[in-house]
Coordinates of C-alpha atoms and ligand atoms in Angstrom, one line a residue:
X1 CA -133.0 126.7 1.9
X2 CA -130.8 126.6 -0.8
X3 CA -127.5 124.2 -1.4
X4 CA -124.5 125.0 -3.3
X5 CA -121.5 122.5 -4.5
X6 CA -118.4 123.6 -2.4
X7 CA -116.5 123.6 -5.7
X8 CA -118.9 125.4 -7.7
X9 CA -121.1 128.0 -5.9
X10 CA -123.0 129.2 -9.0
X11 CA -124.5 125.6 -8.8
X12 CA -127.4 126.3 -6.7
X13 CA -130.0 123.1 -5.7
X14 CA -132.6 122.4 -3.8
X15 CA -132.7 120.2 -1.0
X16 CA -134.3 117.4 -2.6
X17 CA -132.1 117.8 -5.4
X18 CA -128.9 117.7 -3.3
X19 CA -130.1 114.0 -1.9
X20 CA -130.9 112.9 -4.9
X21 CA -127.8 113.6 -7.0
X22 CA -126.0 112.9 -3.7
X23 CA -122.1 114.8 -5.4
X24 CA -122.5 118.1 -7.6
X25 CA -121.4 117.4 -11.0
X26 CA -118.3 119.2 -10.9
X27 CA -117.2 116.6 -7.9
X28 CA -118.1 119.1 -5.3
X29 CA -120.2 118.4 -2.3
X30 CA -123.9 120.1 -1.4
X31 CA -124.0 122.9 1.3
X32 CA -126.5 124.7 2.7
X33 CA -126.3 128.1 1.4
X34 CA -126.5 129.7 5.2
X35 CA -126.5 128.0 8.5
X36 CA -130.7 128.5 10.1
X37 CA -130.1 128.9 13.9
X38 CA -131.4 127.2 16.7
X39 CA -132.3 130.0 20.0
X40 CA -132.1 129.3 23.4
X41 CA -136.1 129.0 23.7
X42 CA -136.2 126.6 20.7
X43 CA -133.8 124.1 22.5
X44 CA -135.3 124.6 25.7
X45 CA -139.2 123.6 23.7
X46 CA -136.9 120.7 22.2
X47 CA -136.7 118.8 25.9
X48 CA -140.1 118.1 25.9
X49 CA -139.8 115.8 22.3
X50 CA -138.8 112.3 21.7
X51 CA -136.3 112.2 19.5
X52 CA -137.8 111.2 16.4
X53 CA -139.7 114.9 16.6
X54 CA -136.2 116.8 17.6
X55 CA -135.1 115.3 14.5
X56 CA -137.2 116.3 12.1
X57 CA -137.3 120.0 13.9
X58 CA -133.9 120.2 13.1
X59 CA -134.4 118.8 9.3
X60 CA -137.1 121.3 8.9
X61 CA -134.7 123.9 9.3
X62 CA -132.6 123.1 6.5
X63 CA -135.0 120.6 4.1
X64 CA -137.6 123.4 3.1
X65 CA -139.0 121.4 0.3
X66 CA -140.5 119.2 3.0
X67 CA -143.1 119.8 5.0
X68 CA -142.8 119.3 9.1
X69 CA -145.5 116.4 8.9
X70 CA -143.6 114.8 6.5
X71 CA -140.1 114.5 7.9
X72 CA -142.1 113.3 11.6
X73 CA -143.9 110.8 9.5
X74 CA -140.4 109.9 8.2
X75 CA -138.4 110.6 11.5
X76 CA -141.5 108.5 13.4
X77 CA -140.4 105.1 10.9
X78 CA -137.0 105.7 11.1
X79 CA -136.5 105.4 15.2
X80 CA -139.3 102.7 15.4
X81 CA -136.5 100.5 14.0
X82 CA -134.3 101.2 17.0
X83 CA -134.3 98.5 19.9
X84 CA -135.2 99.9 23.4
X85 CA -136.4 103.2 24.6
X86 CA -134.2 105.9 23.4
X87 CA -132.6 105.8 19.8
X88 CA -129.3 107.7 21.0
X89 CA -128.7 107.1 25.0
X90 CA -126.8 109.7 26.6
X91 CA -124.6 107.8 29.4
X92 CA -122.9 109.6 32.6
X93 CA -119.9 107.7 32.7
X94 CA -117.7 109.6 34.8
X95 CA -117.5 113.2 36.3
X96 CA -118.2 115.7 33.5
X97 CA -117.7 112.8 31.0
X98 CA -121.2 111.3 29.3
X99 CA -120.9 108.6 26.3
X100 CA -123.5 109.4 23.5
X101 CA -124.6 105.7 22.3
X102 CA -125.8 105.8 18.6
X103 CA -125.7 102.5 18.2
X104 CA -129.0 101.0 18.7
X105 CA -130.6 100.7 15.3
X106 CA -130.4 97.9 13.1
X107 CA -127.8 97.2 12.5
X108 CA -125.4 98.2 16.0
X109 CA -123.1 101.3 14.6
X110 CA -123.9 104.9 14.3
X111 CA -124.8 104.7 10.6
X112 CA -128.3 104.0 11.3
X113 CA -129.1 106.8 12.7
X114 CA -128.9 108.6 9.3
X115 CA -129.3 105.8 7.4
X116 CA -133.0 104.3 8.4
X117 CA -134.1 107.5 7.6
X118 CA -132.1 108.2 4.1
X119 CA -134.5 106.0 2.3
X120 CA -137.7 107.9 3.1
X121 CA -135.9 111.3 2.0
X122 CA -135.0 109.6 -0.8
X123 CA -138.1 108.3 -1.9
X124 CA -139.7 111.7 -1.3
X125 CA -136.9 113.6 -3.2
X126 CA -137.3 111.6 -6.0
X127 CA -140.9 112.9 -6.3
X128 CA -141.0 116.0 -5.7
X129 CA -137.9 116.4 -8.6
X130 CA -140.1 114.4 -10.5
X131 CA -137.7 111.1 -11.0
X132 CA -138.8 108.1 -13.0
X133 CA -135.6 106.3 -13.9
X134 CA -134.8 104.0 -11.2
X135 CA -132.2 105.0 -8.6
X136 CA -129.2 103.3 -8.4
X137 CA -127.5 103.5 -4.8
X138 CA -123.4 103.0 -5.2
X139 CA -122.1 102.6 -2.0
X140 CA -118.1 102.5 -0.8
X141 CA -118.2 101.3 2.5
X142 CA -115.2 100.4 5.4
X143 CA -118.0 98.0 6.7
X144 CA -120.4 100.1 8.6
X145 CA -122.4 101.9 6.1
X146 CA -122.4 99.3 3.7
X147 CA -124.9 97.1 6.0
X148 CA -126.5 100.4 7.5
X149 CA -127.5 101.2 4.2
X150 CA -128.4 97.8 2.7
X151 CA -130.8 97.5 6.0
X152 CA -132.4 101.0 5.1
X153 CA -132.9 100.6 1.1
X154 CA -133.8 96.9 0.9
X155 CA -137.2 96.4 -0.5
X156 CA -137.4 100.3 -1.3
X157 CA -138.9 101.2 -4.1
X158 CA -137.7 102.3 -7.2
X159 CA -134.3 102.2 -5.5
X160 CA -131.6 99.6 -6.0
X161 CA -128.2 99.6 -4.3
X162 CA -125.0 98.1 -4.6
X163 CA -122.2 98.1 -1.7
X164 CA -118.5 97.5 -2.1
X165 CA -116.1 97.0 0.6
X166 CA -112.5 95.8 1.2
X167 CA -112.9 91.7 1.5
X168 CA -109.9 91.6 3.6
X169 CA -110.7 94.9 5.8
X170 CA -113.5 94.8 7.6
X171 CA -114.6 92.8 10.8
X172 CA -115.8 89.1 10.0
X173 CA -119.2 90.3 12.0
X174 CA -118.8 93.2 9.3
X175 CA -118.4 91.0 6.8
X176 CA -121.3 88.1 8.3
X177 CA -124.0 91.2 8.5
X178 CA -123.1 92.4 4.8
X179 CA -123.2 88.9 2.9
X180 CA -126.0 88.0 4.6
X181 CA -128.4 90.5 3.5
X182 CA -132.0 89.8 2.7
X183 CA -133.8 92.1 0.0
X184 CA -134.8 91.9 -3.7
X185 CA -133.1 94.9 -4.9
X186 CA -129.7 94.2 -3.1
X187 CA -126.1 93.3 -4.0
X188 CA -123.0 93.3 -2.1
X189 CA -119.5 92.6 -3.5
X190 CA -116.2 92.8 -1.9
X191 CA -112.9 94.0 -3.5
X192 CA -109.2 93.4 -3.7
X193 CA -108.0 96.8 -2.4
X194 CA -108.7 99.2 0.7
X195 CA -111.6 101.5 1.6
X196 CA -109.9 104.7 -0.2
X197 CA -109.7 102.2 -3.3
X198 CA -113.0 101.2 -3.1
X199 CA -114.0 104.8 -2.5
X200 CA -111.8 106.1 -5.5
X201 CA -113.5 104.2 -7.4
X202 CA -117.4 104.6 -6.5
X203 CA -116.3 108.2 -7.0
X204 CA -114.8 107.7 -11.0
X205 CA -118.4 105.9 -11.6
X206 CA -120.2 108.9 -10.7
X207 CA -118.0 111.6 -12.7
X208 CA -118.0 109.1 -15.9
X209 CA -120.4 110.0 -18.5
X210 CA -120.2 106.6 -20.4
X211 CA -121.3 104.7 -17.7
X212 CA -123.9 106.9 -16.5
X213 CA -125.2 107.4 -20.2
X214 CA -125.3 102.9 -20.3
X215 CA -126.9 103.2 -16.9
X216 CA -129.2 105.2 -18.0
X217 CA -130.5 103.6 -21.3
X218 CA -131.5 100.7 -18.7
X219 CA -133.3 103.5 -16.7
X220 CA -131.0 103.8 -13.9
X221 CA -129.6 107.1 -12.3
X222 CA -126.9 106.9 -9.6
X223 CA -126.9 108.5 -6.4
X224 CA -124.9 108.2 -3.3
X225 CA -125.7 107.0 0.0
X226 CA -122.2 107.4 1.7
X227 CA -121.7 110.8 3.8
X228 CA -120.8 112.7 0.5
X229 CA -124.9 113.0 0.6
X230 CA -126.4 115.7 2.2
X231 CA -129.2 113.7 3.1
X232 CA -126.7 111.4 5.3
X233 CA -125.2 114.3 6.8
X234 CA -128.5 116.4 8.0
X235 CA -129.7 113.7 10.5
X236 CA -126.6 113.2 12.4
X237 CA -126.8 116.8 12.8
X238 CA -129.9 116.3 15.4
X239 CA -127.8 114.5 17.8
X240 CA -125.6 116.6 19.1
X241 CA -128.5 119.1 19.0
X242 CA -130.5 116.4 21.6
X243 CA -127.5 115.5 23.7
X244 CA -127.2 119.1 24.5
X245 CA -131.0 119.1 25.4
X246 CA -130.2 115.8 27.5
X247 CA -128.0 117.5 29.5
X248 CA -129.9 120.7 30.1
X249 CA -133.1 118.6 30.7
X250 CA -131.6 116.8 33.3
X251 CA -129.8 119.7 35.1
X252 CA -126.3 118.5 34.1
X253 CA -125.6 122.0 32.5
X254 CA -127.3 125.4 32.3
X255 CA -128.5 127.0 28.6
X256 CA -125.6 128.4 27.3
X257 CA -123.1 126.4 29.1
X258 CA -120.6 125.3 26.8
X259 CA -119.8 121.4 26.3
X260 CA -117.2 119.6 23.9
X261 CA -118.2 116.5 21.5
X262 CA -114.8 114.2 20.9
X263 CA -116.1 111.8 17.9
X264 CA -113.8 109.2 16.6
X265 CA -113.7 110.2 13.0
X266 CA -112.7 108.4 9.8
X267 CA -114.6 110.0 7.0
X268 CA -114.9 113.4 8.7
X269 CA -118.8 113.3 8.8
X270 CA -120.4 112.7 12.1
X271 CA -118.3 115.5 13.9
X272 CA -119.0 117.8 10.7
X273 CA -122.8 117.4 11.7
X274 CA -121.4 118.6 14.8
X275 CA -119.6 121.3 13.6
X276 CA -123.3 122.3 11.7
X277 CA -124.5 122.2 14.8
X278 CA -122.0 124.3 16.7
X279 CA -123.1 127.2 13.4
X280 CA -126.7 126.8 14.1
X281 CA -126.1 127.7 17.6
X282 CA -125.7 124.8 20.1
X283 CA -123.5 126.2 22.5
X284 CA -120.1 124.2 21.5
X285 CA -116.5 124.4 22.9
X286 CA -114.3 122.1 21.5
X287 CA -114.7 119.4 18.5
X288 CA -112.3 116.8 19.2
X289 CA -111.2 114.9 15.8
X290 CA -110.2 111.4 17.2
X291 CA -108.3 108.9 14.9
X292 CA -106.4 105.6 14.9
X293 CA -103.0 104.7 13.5
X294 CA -104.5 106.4 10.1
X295 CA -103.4 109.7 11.5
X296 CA -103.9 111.7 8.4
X297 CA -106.8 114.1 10.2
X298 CA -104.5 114.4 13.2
X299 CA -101.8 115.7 11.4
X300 CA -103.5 117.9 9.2
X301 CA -105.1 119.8 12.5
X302 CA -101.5 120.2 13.6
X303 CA -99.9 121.8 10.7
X304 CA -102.4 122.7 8.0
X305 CA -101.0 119.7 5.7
X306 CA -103.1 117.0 4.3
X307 CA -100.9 114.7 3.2
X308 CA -102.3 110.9 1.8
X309 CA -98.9 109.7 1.2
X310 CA -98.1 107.4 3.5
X311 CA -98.5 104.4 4.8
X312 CA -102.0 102.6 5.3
X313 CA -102.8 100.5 8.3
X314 CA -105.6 98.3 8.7
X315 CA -106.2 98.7 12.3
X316 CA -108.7 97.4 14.8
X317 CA -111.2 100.4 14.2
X318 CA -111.6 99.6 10.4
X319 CA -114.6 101.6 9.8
X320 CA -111.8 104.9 10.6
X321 CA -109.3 103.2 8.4
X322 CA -109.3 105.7 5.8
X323 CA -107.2 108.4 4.0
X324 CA -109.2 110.2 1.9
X325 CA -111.5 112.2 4.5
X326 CA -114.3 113.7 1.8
X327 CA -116.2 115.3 4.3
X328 CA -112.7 117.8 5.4
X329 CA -113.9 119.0 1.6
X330 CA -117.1 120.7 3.5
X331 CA -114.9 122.4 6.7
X332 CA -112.7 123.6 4.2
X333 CA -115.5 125.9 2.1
X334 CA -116.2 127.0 5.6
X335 CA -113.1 128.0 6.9
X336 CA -111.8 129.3 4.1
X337 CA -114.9 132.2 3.4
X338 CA -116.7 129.9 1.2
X339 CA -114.0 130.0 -1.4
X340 CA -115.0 127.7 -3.9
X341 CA -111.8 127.8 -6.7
X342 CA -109.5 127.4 -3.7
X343 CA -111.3 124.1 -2.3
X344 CA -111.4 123.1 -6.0
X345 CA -107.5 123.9 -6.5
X346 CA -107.3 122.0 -3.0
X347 CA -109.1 118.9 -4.0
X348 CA -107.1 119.3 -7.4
X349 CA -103.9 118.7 -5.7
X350 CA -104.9 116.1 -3.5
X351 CA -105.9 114.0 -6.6
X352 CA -102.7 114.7 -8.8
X353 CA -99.9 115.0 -5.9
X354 CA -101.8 113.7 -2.9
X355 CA -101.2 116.5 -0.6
X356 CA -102.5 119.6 -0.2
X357 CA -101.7 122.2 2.5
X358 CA -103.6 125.3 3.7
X359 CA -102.3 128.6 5.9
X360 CA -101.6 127.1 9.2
X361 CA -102.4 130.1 11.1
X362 CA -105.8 130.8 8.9
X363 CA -107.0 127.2 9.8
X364 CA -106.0 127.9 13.2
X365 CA -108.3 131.2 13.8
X366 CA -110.9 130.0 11.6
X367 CA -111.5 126.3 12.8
X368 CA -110.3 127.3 16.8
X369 CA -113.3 124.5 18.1
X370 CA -111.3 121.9 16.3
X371 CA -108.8 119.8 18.3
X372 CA -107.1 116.2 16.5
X373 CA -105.5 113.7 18.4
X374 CA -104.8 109.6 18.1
X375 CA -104.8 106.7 19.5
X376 CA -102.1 103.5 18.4
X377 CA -103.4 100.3 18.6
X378 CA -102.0 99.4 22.0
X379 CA -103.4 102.6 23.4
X380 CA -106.8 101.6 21.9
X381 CA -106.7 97.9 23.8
X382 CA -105.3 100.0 27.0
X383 CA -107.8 101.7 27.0
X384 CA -110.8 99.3 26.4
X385 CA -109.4 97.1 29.3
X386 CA -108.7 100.0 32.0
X387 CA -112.0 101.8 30.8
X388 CA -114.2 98.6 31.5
X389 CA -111.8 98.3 35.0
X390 CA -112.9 101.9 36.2
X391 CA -116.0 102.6 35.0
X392 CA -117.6 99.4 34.3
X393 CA -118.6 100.4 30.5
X394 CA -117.8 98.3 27.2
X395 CA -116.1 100.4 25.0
X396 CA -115.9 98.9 21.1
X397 CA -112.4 99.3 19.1
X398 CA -113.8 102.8 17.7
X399 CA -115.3 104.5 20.8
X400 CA -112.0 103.7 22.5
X401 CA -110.1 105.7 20.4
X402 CA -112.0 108.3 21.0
X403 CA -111.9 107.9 25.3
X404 CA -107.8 107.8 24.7
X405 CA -107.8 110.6 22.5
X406 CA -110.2 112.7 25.4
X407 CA -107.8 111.6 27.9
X408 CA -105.0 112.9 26.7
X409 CA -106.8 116.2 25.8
X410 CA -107.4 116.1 29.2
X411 CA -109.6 119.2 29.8
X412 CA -112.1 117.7 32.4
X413 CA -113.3 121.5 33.5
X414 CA -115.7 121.7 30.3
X415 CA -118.5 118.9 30.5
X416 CA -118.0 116.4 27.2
X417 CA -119.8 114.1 25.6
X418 CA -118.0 111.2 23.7
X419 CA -120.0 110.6 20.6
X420 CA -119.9 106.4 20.7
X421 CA -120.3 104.7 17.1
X422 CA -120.3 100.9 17.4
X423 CA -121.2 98.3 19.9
X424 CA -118.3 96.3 21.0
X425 CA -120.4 93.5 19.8
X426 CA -119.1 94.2 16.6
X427 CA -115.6 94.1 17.0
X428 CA -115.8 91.4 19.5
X429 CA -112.6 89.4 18.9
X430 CA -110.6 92.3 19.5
X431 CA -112.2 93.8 22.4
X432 CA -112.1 90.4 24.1
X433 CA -108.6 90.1 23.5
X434 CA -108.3 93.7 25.1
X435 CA -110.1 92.2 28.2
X436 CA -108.5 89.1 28.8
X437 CA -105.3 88.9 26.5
X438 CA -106.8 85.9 24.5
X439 CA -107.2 86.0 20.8
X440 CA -110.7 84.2 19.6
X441 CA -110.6 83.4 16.2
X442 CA -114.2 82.8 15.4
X443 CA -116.0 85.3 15.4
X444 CA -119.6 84.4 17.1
X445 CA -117.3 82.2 19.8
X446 CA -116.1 85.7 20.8
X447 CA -118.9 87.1 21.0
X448 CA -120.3 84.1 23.0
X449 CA -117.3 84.6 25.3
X450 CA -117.3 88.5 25.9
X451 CA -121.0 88.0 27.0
X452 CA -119.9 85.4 29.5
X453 CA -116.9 87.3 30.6
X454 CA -118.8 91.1 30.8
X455 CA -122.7 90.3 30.9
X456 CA -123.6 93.0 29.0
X457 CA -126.1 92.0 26.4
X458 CA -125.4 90.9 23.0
X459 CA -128.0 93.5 20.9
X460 CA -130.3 91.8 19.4
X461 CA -129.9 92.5 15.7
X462 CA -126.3 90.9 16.4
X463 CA -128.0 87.6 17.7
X464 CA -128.4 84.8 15.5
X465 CA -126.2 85.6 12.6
X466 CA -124.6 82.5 12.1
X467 CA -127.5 80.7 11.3
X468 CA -128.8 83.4 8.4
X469 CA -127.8 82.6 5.1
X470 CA -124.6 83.8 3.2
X471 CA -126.2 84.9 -0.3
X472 CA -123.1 87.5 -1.9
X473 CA -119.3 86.1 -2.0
X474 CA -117.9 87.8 -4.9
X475 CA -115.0 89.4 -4.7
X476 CA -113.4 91.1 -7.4
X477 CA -110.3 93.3 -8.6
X478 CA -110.7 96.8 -7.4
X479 CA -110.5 98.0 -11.2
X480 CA -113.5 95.4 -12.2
X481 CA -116.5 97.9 -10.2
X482 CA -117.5 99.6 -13.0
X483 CA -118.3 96.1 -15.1
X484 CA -120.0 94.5 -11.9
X485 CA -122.3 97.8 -11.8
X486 CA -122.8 97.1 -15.3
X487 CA -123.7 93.2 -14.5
X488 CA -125.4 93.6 -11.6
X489 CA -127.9 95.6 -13.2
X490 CA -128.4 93.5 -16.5
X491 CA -129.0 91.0 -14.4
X492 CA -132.0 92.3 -12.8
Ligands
LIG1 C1 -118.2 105.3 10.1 C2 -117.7 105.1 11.5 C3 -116.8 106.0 12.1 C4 -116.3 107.2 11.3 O1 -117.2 108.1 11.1 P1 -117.0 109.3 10.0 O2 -118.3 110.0 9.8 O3 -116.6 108.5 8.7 O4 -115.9 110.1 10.5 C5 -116.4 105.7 13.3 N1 -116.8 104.6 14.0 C6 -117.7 103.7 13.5 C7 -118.0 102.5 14.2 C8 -118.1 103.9 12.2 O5 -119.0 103.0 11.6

């Protein structure tokens, strides 16, 4: 299988190459050059896996520089980081409504999922393209990736990696699980500015020769460990591959039967995987794009215009508080006949006007399975409280957008599954407030007080965080990143 930058299709990689330069160097994203499908007999074979072995079936289908022993090995060390039984739980909530839980890795959001097992295809990528420099992992984060990936790359060698996230927009548990960080070859630093700024900028690091060219004289090469890598986005891919297994295993649907995923989206990556999924096969009705207040992906799947200028609000759900969705950059190749100097032209007007705006009724016909909706804060609080009322089930501040947004779409003939990202855990000032209409200012009091008031289990990589030690307070201008790469790494 071969990848090709959705801005430049004459740039042809290989997979290893695509995860370890992470964004093609004319600022275009990897893509597998066809999509492998998945039969009826191969998912039907798949309910007899754990899920560490569906996933690296479905990698082996589009990483075929590695062998299938390798990516178990991987797949195997990945999910043995997970607490319980089952990496991804698939809940029955209600009738013909199931909430997919990937939050039981490390560190309690859906990250991890793609993100304990970046590492290990990074490692091996790096060999088989023959790296020696060092690899440097930048990482933009709106708080969950940031720790997800810091968890998967400490301690990894030949692999260093930096996070950046807004200091005033992220959760305080966020916040505690980021500066807390153990590893050698860690460093964490917040900014003055918003996700999309911090993003921006991560982005101008990796198109700038200069820096690259200093990096690189202290043996360094960057790479990416935000969804922009292809190595982030094939994992997540396996999921909605094994809920649909879930269900047929367990006689909730028939093969073939049609289901719909609604994800809460932010950076437009989990329900792309789903998306790559629906291609290779899985028998997929609707993709429902859920967002907050930030209702840029809504809009743009009502009227064909993506349009960043307006206001941004920091919401509840901060790791969806973002404008700039990369991953749209992907759909877009797709939908529009893998038309490389269009999505170029595209991207090019986003960056210099901050708009762009594609054939309404072309994006209609060609991306029918896509549906956007949103949810405003109140809705989201609404929705945590009745939700816990009726069906007894925690929702966090991100998964709740995603139940309002279902609701309203309110299509309860097709079976759907309600792809969940965080624990509440995370978020748990808000959703106690939701609950019980009382703000709680600290943090770990909240969290104390929601386990109390619900009795569902604080997860235990969430337990004892107050008592670790906070070892990165910086916090710098959002047009300093480029000198505290440059520090960070002399400082080694
Ligand atoms: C990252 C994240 C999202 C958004 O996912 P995208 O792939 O960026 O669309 C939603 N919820 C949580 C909890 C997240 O961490």
């Amino acid at each position: 299988m071969q990848y090709v930058s959705t801005r430049q299709k004459s740039t042809i990689v290989t997979s290893s190459e695509a995860i370890v330069k992470g964004l093609s160097v004319d600022g275009g994203l990897f893509v597998p050059n066809d999509f492998p499908q998945i039969t009826g007999q191969e998912l039907s074979q798949m309910q007899d896996m754990e899920y560490s072995e569906r996933v690296a079936f479905v990698l082996s289908k589009f990483l075929s520089d590695f062998t299938i022993d390798e990516l178990k090995d991987y797949t195997a060390k990945a999910y043995s980081r997970f607490y319980g039984d089952d990496p991804c739980p698939l809940v029955a909530v209600a009738d013909n409504t199931y909430i997919l839980e990937l939050w039981h890795g490390p560190t309690c959001a859906f990250k991890d999922m793609a993100l304990t097992l970046l590492p290990h295809l990074m490692v091996a990528s790096r060999k088989k393209v023959g790296e020696t420099n060092k690899t440097l992992i930048l990482v933009a984060t709106s708080g969950d990736t940031g720790k997800a990936a810091l968890e998967g790359f400490k301690d990894v060698d030949g692999c260093e990696i930096i996070v950046f996230y807004p200091s005033e927009g992220v959760s305080d548990m966020q916040k505690l699980q980021m500066q807390t960080q153990e590893g050698n070859n860690v460093y964490v630093c917040g900014i003055k500015g918003n996700f999309d700024d911090a993003q921006s900028a991560v982005k101008v690091i990796f198109n700038d020769d200069n820096i690259k060219a200093e990096l690189e004289k202290n043996g360094y090469k960057l790479s990416s460990a935000n969804s922009i890598n292809w190595g982030r986005l094939v994992p997540q891919i396996a999921y909605y591959v094994s809920s649909y297994v879930d269900l047929l295993a367990s006689d909730e649907i028939k093969m073939g039967d049609k289901i719909n995923f609604c994800v809460p989206s932010g950076n437009f990556g989990n329900i792309l995987a789903g998306y790559y999924a629906m291609r290779m096969g899985v028998p997929i009705n609707k993709l429902i794009c859920a967002s907050n207040k930030n209702r840029v992906l809504t809009d743009f799947f009502s009227s064909g215009k993506y349009d960043i200028n307006r206001e941004f609000y920091k919401t509840m759900s901060p790791s969806m508080d973002i404008l700039i969705s990369s991953n749209l950059e992907r759909l877009l190749f797709e939908i529009s006949g893998r038309d490389d100097k269009y999505v170029a032209s595209l991207m090019n007007d986003l960056k210099t006007k901050g708009f762009y705006e594609i054939d309404f009724a072309k994006l209609k016909e060609n991306a029918s399975n896509f549906e956007g909706g949103c949810s405003s804060e109140e809705m989201t609080m609404d929705t945590i409280e009745n939700f816990y009322d009726e069906y007894d089930y925690l929702l966090d501040t991100h998964t709740a957008v995603a139940v309002n947004v279902y609701q309203k779409y309110n299509n309860y003939n097709t079976k759907t599954v309600i792809v969940s990202t965080a624990s509440p855990y995370k978020f748990p000032q808000d959703v106690y407030n939701a609950l019980t209409g009382e703000f709680v200012e600290d943090s770990i009091k909240a969290t104390e007080m929601l386990e109390e008031y619900t009795g569902v289990e604080i997860p235990e990589p969430l337990q004892g965080l107050q008592s670790r030690v906070v070892r990165f307070k910086d916090v710098i201008e959002k047009d300093k990143i480029k000198d505290a790469v440059l520090n960070a790494i002399k400082n080694k």
